[in-house]
Coordinates of C-alpha atoms in Angstrom, one line a residue:
Chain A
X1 CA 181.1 84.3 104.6
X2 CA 178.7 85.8 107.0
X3 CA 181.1 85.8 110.0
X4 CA 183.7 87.8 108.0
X5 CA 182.1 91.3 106.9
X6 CA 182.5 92.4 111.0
X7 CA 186.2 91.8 110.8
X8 CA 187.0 93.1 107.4
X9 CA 185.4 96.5 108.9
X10 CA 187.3 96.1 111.8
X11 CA 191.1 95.9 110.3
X12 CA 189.7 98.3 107.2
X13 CA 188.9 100.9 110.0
X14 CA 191.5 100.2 112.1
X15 CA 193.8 100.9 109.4
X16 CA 192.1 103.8 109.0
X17 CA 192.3 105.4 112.2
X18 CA 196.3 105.6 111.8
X19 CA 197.2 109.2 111.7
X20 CA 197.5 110.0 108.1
X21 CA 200.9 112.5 107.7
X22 CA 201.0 114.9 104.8
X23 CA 202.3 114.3 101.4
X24 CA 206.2 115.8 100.5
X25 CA 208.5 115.5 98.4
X26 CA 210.1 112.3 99.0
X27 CA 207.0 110.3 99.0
X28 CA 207.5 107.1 98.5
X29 CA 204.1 105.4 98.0
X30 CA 205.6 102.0 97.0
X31 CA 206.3 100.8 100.4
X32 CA 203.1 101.7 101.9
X33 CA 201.6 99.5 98.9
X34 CA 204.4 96.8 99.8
X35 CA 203.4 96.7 103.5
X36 CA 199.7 96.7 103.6
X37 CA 199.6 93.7 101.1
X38 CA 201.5 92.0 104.0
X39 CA 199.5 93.2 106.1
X40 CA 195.9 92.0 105.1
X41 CA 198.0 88.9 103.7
X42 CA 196.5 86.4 106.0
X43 CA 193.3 87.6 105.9
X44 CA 193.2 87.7 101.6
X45 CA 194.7 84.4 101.4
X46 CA 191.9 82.6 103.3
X47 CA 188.9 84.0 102.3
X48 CA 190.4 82.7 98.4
X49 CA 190.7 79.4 100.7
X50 CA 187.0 79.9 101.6
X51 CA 185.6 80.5 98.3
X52 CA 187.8 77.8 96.5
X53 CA 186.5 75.3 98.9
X54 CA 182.8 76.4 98.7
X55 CA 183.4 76.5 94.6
X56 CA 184.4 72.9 95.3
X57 CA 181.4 71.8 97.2
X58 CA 178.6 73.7 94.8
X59 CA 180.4 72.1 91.6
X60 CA 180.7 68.3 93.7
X61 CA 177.2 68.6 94.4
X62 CA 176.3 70.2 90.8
X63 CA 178.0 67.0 89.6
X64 CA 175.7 65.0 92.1
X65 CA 172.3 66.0 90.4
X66 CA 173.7 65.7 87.1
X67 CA 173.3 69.1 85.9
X68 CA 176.0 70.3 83.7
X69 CA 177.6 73.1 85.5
X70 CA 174.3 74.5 87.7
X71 CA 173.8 77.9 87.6
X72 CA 175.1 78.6 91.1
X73 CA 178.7 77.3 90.7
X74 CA 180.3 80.7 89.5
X75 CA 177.7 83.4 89.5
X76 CA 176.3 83.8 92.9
X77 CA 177.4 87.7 94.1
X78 CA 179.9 86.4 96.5
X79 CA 180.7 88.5 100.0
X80 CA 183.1 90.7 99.3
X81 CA 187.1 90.8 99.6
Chain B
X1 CA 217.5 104.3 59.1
X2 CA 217.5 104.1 62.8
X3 CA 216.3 106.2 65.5
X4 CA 217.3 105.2 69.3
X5 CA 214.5 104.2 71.4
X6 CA 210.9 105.5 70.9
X7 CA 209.9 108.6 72.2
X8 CA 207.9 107.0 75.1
X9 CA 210.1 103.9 75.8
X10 CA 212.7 104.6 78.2
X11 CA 212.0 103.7 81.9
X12 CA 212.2 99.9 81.6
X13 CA 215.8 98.6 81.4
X14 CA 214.8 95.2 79.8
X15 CA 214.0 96.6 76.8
X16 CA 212.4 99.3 74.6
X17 CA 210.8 100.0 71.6
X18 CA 212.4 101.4 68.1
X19 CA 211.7 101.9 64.9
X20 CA 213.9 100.8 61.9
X21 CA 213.4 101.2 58.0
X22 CA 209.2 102.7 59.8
X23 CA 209.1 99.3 61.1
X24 CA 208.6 99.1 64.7
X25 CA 210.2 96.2 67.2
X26 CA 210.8 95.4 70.4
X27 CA 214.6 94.8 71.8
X28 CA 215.2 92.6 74.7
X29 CA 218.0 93.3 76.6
X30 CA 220.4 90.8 78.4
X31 CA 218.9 92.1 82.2
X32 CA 216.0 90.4 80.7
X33 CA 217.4 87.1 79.5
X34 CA 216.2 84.8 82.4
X35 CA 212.5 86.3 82.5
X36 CA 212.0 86.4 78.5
X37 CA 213.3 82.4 78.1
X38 CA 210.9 81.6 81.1
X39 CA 208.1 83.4 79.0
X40 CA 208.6 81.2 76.5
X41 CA 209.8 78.3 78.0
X42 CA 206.7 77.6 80.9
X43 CA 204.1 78.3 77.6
X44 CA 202.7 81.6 79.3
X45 CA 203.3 83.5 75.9
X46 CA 201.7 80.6 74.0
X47 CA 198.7 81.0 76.5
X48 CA 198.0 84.9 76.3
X49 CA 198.7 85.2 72.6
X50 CA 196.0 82.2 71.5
X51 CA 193.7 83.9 74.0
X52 CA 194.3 87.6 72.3
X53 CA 195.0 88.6 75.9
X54 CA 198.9 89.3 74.7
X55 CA 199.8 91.0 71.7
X56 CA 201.2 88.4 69.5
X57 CA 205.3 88.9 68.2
X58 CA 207.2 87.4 65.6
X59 CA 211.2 87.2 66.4
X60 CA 213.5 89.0 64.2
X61 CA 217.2 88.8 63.9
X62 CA 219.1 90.1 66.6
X63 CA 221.3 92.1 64.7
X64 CA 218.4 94.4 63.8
X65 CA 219.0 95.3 67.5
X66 CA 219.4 99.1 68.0
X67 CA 222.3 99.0 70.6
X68 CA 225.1 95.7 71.8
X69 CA 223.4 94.7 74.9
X70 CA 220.4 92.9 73.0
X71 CA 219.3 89.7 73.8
X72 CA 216.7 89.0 71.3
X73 CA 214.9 91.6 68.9
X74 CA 211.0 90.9 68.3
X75 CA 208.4 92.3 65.9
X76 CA 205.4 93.2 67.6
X77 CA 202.3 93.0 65.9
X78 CA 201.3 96.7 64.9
X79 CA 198.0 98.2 67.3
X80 CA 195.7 100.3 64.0
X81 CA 195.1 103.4 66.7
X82 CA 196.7 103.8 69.8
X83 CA 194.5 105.4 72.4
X84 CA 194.6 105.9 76.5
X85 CA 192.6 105.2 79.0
X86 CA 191.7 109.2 79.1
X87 CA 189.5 108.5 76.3
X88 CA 188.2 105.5 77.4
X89 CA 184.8 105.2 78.5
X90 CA 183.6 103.6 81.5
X91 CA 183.2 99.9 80.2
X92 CA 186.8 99.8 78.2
X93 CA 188.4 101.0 81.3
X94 CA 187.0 98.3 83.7
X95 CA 187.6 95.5 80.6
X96 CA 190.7 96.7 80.7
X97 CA 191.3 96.0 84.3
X98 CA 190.1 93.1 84.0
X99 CA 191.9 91.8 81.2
X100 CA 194.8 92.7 83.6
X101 CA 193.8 90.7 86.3
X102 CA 193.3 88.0 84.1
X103 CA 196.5 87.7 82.7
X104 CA 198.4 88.0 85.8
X105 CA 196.3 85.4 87.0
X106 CA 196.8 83.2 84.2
X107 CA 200.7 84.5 84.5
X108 CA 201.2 82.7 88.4
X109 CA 199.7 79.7 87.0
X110 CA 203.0 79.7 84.8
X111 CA 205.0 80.8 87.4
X112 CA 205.5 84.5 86.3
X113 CA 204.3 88.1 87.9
X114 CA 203.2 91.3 86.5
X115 CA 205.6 93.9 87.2
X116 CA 203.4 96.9 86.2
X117 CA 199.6 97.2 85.9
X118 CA 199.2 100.3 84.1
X119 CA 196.6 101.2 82.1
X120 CA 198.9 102.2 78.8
X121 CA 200.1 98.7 78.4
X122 CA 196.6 97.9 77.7
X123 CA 195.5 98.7 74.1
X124 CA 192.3 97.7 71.8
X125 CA 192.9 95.6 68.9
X126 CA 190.2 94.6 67.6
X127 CA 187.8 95.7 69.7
X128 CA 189.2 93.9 72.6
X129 CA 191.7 94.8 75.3
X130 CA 195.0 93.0 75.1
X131 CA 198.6 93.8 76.6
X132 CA 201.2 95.6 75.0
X133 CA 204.2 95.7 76.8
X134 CA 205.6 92.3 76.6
X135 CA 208.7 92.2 78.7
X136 CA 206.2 93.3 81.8
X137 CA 206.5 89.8 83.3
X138 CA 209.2 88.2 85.9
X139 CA 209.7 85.0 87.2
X140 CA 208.0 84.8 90.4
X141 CA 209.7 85.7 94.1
X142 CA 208.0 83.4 96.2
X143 CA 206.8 85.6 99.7
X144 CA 207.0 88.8 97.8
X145 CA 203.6 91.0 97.6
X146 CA 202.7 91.9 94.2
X147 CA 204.9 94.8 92.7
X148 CA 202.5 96.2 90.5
X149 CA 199.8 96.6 93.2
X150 CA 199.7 100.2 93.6
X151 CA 200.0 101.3 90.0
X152 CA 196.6 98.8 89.3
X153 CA 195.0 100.7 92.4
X154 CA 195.6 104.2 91.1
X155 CA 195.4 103.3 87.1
X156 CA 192.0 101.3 87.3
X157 CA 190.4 100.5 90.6
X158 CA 190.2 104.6 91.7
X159 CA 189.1 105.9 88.6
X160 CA 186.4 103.4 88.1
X161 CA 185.5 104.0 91.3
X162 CA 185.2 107.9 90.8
X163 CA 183.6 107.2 87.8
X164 CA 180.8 105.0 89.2
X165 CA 180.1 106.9 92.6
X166 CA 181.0 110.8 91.6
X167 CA 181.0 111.5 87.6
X168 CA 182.0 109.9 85.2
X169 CA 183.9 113.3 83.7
X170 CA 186.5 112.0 86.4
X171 CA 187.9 109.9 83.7
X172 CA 189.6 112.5 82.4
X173 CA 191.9 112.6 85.7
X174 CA 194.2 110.4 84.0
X175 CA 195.4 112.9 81.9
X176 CA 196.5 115.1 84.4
X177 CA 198.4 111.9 86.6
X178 CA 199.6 109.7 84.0
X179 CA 200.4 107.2 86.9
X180 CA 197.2 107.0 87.8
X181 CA 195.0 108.6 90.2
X182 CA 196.7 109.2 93.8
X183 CA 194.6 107.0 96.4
X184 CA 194.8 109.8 98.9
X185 CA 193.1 112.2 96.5
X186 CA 190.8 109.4 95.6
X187 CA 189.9 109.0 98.9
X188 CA 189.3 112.5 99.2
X189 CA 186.9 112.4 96.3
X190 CA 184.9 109.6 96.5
X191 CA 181.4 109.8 99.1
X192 CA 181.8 109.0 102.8
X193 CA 179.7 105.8 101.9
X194 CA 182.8 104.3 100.3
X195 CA 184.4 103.3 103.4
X196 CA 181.7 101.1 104.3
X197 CA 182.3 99.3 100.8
X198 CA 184.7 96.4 101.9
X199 CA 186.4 96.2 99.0
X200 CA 187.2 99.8 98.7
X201 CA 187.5 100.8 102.1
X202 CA 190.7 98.1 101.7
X203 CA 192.3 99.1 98.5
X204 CA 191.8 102.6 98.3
X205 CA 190.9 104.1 101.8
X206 CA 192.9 101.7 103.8
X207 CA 195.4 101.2 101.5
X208 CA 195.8 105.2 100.8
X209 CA 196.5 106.1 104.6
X210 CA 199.4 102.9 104.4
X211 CA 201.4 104.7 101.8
X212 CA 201.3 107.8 103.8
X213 CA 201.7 106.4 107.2
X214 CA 205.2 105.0 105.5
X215 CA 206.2 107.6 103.3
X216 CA 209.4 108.5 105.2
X217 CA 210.8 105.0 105.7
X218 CA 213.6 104.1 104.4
X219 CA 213.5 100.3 104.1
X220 CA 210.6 98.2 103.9
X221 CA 210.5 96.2 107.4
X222 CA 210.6 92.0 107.5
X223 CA 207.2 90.9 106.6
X224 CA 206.4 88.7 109.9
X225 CA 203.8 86.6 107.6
X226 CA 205.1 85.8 104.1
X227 CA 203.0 86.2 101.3
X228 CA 202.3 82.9 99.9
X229 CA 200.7 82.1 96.8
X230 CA 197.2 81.9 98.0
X231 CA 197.4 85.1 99.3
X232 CA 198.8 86.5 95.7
X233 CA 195.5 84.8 94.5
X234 CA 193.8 86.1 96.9
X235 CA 194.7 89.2 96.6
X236 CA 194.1 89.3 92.9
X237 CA 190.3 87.7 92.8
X238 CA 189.9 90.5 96.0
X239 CA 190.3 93.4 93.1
X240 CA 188.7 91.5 90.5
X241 CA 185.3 91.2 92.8
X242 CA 186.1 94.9 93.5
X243 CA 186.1 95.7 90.2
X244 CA 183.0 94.0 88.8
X245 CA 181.1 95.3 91.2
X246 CA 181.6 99.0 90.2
X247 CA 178.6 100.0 87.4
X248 CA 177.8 102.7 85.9
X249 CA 174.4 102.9 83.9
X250 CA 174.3 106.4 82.2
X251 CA 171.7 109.0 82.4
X252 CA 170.2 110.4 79.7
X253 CA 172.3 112.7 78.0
X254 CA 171.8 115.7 75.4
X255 CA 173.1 113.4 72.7
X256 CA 171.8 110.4 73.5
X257 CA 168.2 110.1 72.0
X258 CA 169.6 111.9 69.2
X259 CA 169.1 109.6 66.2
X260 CA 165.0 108.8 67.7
X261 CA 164.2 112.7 68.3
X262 CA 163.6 113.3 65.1
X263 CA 163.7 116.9 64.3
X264 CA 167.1 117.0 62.0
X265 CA 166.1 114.1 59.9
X266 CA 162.6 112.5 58.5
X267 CA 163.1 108.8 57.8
X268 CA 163.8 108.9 54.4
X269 CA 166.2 111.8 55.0
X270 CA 168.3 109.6 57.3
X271 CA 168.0 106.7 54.6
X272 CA 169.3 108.8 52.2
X273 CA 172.0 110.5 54.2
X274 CA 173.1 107.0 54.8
X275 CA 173.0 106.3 51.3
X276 CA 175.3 108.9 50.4
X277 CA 177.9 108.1 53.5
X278 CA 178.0 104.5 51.9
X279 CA 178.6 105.9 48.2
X280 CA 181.1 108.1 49.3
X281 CA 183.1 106.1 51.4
X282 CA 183.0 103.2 48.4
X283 CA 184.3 106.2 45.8
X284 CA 187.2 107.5 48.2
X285 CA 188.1 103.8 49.4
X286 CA 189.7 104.4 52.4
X287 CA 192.0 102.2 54.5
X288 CA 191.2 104.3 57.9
X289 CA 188.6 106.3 58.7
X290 CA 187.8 108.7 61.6
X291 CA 184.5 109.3 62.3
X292 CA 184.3 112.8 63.9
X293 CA 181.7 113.8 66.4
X294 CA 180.0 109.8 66.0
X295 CA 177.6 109.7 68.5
X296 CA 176.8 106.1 69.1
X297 CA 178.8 105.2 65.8
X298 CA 175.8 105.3 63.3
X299 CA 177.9 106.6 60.1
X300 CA 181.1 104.6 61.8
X301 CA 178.9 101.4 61.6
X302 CA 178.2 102.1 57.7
X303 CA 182.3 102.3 57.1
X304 CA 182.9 99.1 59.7
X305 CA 180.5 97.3 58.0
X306 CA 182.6 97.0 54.9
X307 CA 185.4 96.1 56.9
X308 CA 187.4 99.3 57.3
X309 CA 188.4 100.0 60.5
X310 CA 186.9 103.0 62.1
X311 CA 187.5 104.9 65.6
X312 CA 184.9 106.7 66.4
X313 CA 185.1 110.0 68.4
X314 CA 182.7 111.6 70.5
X315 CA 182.6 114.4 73.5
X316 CA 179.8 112.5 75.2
X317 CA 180.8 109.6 77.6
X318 CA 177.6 108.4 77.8
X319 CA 177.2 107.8 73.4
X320 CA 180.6 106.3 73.7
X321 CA 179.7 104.2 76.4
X322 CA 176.4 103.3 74.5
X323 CA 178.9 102.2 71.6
X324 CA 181.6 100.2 73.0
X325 CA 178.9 98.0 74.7
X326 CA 177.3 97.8 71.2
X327 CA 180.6 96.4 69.7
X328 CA 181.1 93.8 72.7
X329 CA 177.4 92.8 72.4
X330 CA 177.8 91.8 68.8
X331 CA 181.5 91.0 68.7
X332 CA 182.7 94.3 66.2
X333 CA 185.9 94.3 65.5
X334 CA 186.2 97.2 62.8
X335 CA 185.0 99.7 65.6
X336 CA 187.0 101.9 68.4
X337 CA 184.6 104.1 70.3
X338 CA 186.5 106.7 72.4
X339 CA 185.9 109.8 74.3
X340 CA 187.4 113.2 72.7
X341 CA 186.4 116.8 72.5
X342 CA 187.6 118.4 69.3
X343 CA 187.7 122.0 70.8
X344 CA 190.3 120.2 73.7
X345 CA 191.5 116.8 72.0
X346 CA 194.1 114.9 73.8
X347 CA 197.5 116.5 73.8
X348 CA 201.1 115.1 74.1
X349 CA 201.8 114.1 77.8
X350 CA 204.4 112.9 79.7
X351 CA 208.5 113.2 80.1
X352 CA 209.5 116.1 77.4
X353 CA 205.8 116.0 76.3
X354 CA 206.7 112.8 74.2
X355 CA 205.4 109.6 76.4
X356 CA 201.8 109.9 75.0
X357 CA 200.9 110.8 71.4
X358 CA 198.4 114.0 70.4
X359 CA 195.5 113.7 68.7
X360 CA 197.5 114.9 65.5
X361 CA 200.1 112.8 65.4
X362 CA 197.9 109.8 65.7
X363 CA 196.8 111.0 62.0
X364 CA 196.2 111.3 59.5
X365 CA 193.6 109.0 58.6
X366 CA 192.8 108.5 55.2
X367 CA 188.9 109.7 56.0
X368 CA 187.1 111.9 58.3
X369 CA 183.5 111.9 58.7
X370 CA 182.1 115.2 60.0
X371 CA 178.7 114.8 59.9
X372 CA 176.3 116.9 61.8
X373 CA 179.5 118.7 63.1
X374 CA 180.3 121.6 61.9
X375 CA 177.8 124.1 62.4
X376 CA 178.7 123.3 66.6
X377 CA 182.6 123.9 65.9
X378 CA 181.7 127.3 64.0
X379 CA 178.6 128.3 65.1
X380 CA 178.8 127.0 69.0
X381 CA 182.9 127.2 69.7
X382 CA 183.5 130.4 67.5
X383 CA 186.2 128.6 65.5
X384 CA 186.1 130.3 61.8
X385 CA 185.8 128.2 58.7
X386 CA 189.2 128.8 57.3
X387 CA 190.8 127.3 60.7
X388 CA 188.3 124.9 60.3
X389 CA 189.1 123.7 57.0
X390 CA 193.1 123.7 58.0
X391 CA 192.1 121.2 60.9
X392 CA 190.7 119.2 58.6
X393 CA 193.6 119.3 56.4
X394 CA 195.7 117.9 58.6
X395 CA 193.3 115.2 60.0
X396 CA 192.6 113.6 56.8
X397 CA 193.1 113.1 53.1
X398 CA 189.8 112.7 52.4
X399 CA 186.6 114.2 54.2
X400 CA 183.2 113.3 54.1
X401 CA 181.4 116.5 55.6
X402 CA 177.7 117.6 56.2
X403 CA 177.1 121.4 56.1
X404 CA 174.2 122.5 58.2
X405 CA 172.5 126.1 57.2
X406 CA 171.2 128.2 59.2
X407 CA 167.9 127.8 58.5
X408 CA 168.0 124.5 59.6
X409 CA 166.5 123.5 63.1
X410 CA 169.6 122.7 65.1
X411 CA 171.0 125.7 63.7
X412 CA 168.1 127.9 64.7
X413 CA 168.5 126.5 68.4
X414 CA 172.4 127.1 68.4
X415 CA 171.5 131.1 66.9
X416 CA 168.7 131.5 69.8
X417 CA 171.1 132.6 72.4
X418 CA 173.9 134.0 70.4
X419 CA 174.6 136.9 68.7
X420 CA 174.5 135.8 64.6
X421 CA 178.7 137.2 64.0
X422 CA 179.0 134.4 61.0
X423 CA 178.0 136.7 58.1
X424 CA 180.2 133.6 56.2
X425 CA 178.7 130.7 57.4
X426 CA 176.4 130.3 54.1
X427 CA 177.0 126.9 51.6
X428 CA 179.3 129.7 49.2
X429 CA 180.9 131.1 52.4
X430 CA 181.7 127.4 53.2
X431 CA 182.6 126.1 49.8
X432 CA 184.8 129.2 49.7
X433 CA 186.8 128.5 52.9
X434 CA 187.4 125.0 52.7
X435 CA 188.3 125.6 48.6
X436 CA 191.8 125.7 49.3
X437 CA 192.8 122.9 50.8
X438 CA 190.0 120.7 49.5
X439 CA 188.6 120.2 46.0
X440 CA 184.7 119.0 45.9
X441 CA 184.3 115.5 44.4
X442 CA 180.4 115.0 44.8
X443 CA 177.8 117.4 46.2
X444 CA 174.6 116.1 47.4
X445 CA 171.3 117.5 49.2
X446 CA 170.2 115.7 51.9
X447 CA 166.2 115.1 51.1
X448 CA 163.8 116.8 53.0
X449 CA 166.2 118.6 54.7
X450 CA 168.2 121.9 54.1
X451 CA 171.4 119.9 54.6
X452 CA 174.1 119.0 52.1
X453 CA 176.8 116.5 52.2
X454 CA 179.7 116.8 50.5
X455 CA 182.9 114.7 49.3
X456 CA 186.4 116.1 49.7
X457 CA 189.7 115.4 48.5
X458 CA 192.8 117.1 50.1
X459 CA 194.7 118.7 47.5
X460 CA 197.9 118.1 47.5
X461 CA 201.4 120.7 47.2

């Protein structure tokens, strides 16, 4: 979605901007992992809401011309994350 | 006889491998109970085996089991060469990510999770990816992120992405971090220009400072939004977007035009030389073969061709490359392209040095082809044709080898910057070194060329 790629830059960078610490011993790079998929939780789960839906409406109207499975259903390069 | 666990199967408490009477199986331990019957039970292992994205099992008795606690005892189906993702090449790397995603995605529509996402539970059997390690799956938490995030992050998505926007070589990083590449030193390595790349700015650079921003805390703090389902889906078609999108089309490379240049072969030379390769393999009748130094899997093709299953070596990323996407574009199952370097090969890695198998004790196979080889291991890496032979020995029980004089081209090339110190490297001096170990079945000159190829046969104590 067009309206998207400003806001995944925005919470990307702002994530970024954190200060980073250094690495030691008793790293423990599993709950970093844990918390940032919480983190960008909302935002993952609906643009998969977004592209189901739009999957929808290409194969409904796909369905509408009577062409087997058009061409644009799966394969168009889809906006990213 | 029994031995306890394998060598590299110790970490998981569910289960581990063994071997019994040399045959190998699989023992699932009571903590597993629940998550194995749900395997079975909700059709998941029904779905990945007839789609050859699982490996397939059979179940044995349980009082095969190698210790009480067993649950159930299976009988995997045996993978012909075990390799890692070290020697994969771009291509069999990013199928095997996706082969991962795929399955876990197939595994929440079955109610079931991933726990790991490394790249050693992914073998090739039969050309294609499929998962090893059976008892990886859980029954789904709902709420809970995915477990096996981070190890998919650092085992596929970074080095894919170091392969496709620094060098390829960086493959070989797996070797040194067996679980996977850092992100932080991923981040460190890849170009500035990645952080504008959406998808990689969020699960590498992003997700790189998270784990250090929390590397000191204790307990992981209440999510305030849960994570549903459609954000596990989410999440998982996020890195599968990320992944197709990272390419690599090779350069040209020194090896690459090889076979078209011309200069070591006329055409009826390389007719003939492929003549012989297809004699001698029919004479020795081997069940393996290794095909040393393959290029783009020429002579491997020859062996494959009459169904014998071939893995074909070669130091060149790009030639192997150029040969896995051969054997996906016309379906080849008898072929394993992978990345080695004979002078380096893969060693044993991991805890005790005993998680991941050398070269050598991947062997022997039954055949070695090493054609066009030798004069670059004697001539080029110094390595004297006695040591040579004793390589050899241990390799394979038969070899199919070329010898290349020195008044051949190539040779001349190799001699044209280095002092000539091989006063032995002459067809007697060679025939001499390798007469110990190996007796000469069949001798033949290569036409128009100063090359012969030769069939060996280990002798045996």
């Amino acid at each position: 979605m067009k309206s998207r790629g400003p806001w995944i830059l925005l919470l990307a960078l702002s994530v970024l901007l954190i200060e980073a610490r250094p690495a030691h011993a008793y790293i423990d790079p599993g709950t970093g992992s844990y918390i940032f998929q919480v983190l960008i939780a909302g935002f993952v789960g609906a643009a998969f809401a977004v592209r189901v839906f739009w999957r929808r409406i290409r194969a409904f109207f796909g369905r509408l011309r009577g062409r087997a499975g058009s061409l644009e259903a799966e394969e168009l390069p889809e906006k990213d994350a | 006889m029994i031995a306890g666990p394998a060598p590299g199967s110790f970490r998981d408490p569910s289960g581990f491998l063994f071997y019994r009477d040399g045959v190998l199986y699989r023992q699932v331990n009571g903590y597993y109970r629940e998550h194995y019957d749900h395997l079975v039970s909700s059709g998941l292992y029904r779905a990945l085996a007839d789609t050859r994205l699982l490996i397939p099992h059979e179940e044995a008795d349980v009082s095969l089991a190698a210790t009480p606690d067993a649950y159930r005892v299976l009988r995997p189906e045996m993978i012909a060469f075990v390799s890692y993702p070290y020697e994969w090449s771009f291509s069999q790397l990013k199928d095997a990510a996706l082969t991962t995603l795929e399955i876990q995605k197939v595994a929440l529509d079955h109610g079931m999770s991933l726990r790991d996402a490394s790249a050693f539970n992914i073998q090739f059997r039969r050309g294609r990816p499929v998962l090893i390690d059976t008892l990886s799956f859980e029954k789904l938490v709902e709420g809970r992120p995915w477990v096996a995030y981070r190890q998919f992050c650092q085992h596929f998505l970074a080095p894919l992405a170091l392969m496709t926007y620094r060098d390829v070589r960086l493959g070989q990083l797996s070797r040194i971090h067996i679980d996977g590449v850092p992100l932080e030193l991923a981040g460190t390595l890849l170009p500035r220009r990645t952080r504008l790349r959406p998808s990689l700015a969020l699960h590498i650079h992003a997700h790189a400072r998270s784990q250090q921003k929390h590397a000191d805390d204790a307990a992981a703090p209440r999510p305030r939004t849960r994570f549903t389902l459609q954000a596990f889906r989410g999440l998982i078609e996020s890195l599968e977007s990320a992944v197709r999108r990272l390419t690599w089309e090779p350069e040209r490379s020194t090896w690459i035009g090889y076979y078209q240049e011309g200069d070591s072969y006329t055409a009826e030379g390389l007719e003939h030389k492929k003549e012989l390769v297809d004699k001698f393999l029919a004479e020795a009748g081997p069940k393996v073969v290794w095909d040393l130094g393959g290029n783009v899997g020429l002579y491997a093709r020859i062996a494959a061709r009459s169904g014998i299953p071939t893995v074909c070596f070669d130091v060149d990323p790009v030639c192997v490359e150029m040969n896995y996407r051969e054997t996906v574009a016309k379906g080849e199952t008898d072929v394993l392209p992978l990345v080695l370097d004979l002078t380096n090969p893969s060693p044993a890695l991991g805890w005790e040095g005993r998680e991941r198998m050398s070269l050598a004790e991947r062997g022997p196979a039954d055949l070695a082809l090493a054609l066009a080889l030798i004069h670059h291991l004697v001539i080029g890496n110094n390595v004297p044709l006695g040591r040579l032979a004793e390589f050899f020995r241990d390799v394979c029980r038969w070899l199919v080898v070329e010898f290349v004089p020195k008044s051949d081209p190539k040779v001349r090339v190799l001699l044209a910057t280095r002092e000539d110190i091989f006063p032995d490297y002459t067809r007697e001096g060679f025939e001499r070194a390798f007469g110990s170990s190996f007796a000469v079945e069949r001798r033949e000159e290569i036409r128009n060329s100063d090359r012969t190829l030769y069939l060996m046969r280990r002798r045996e104590p």
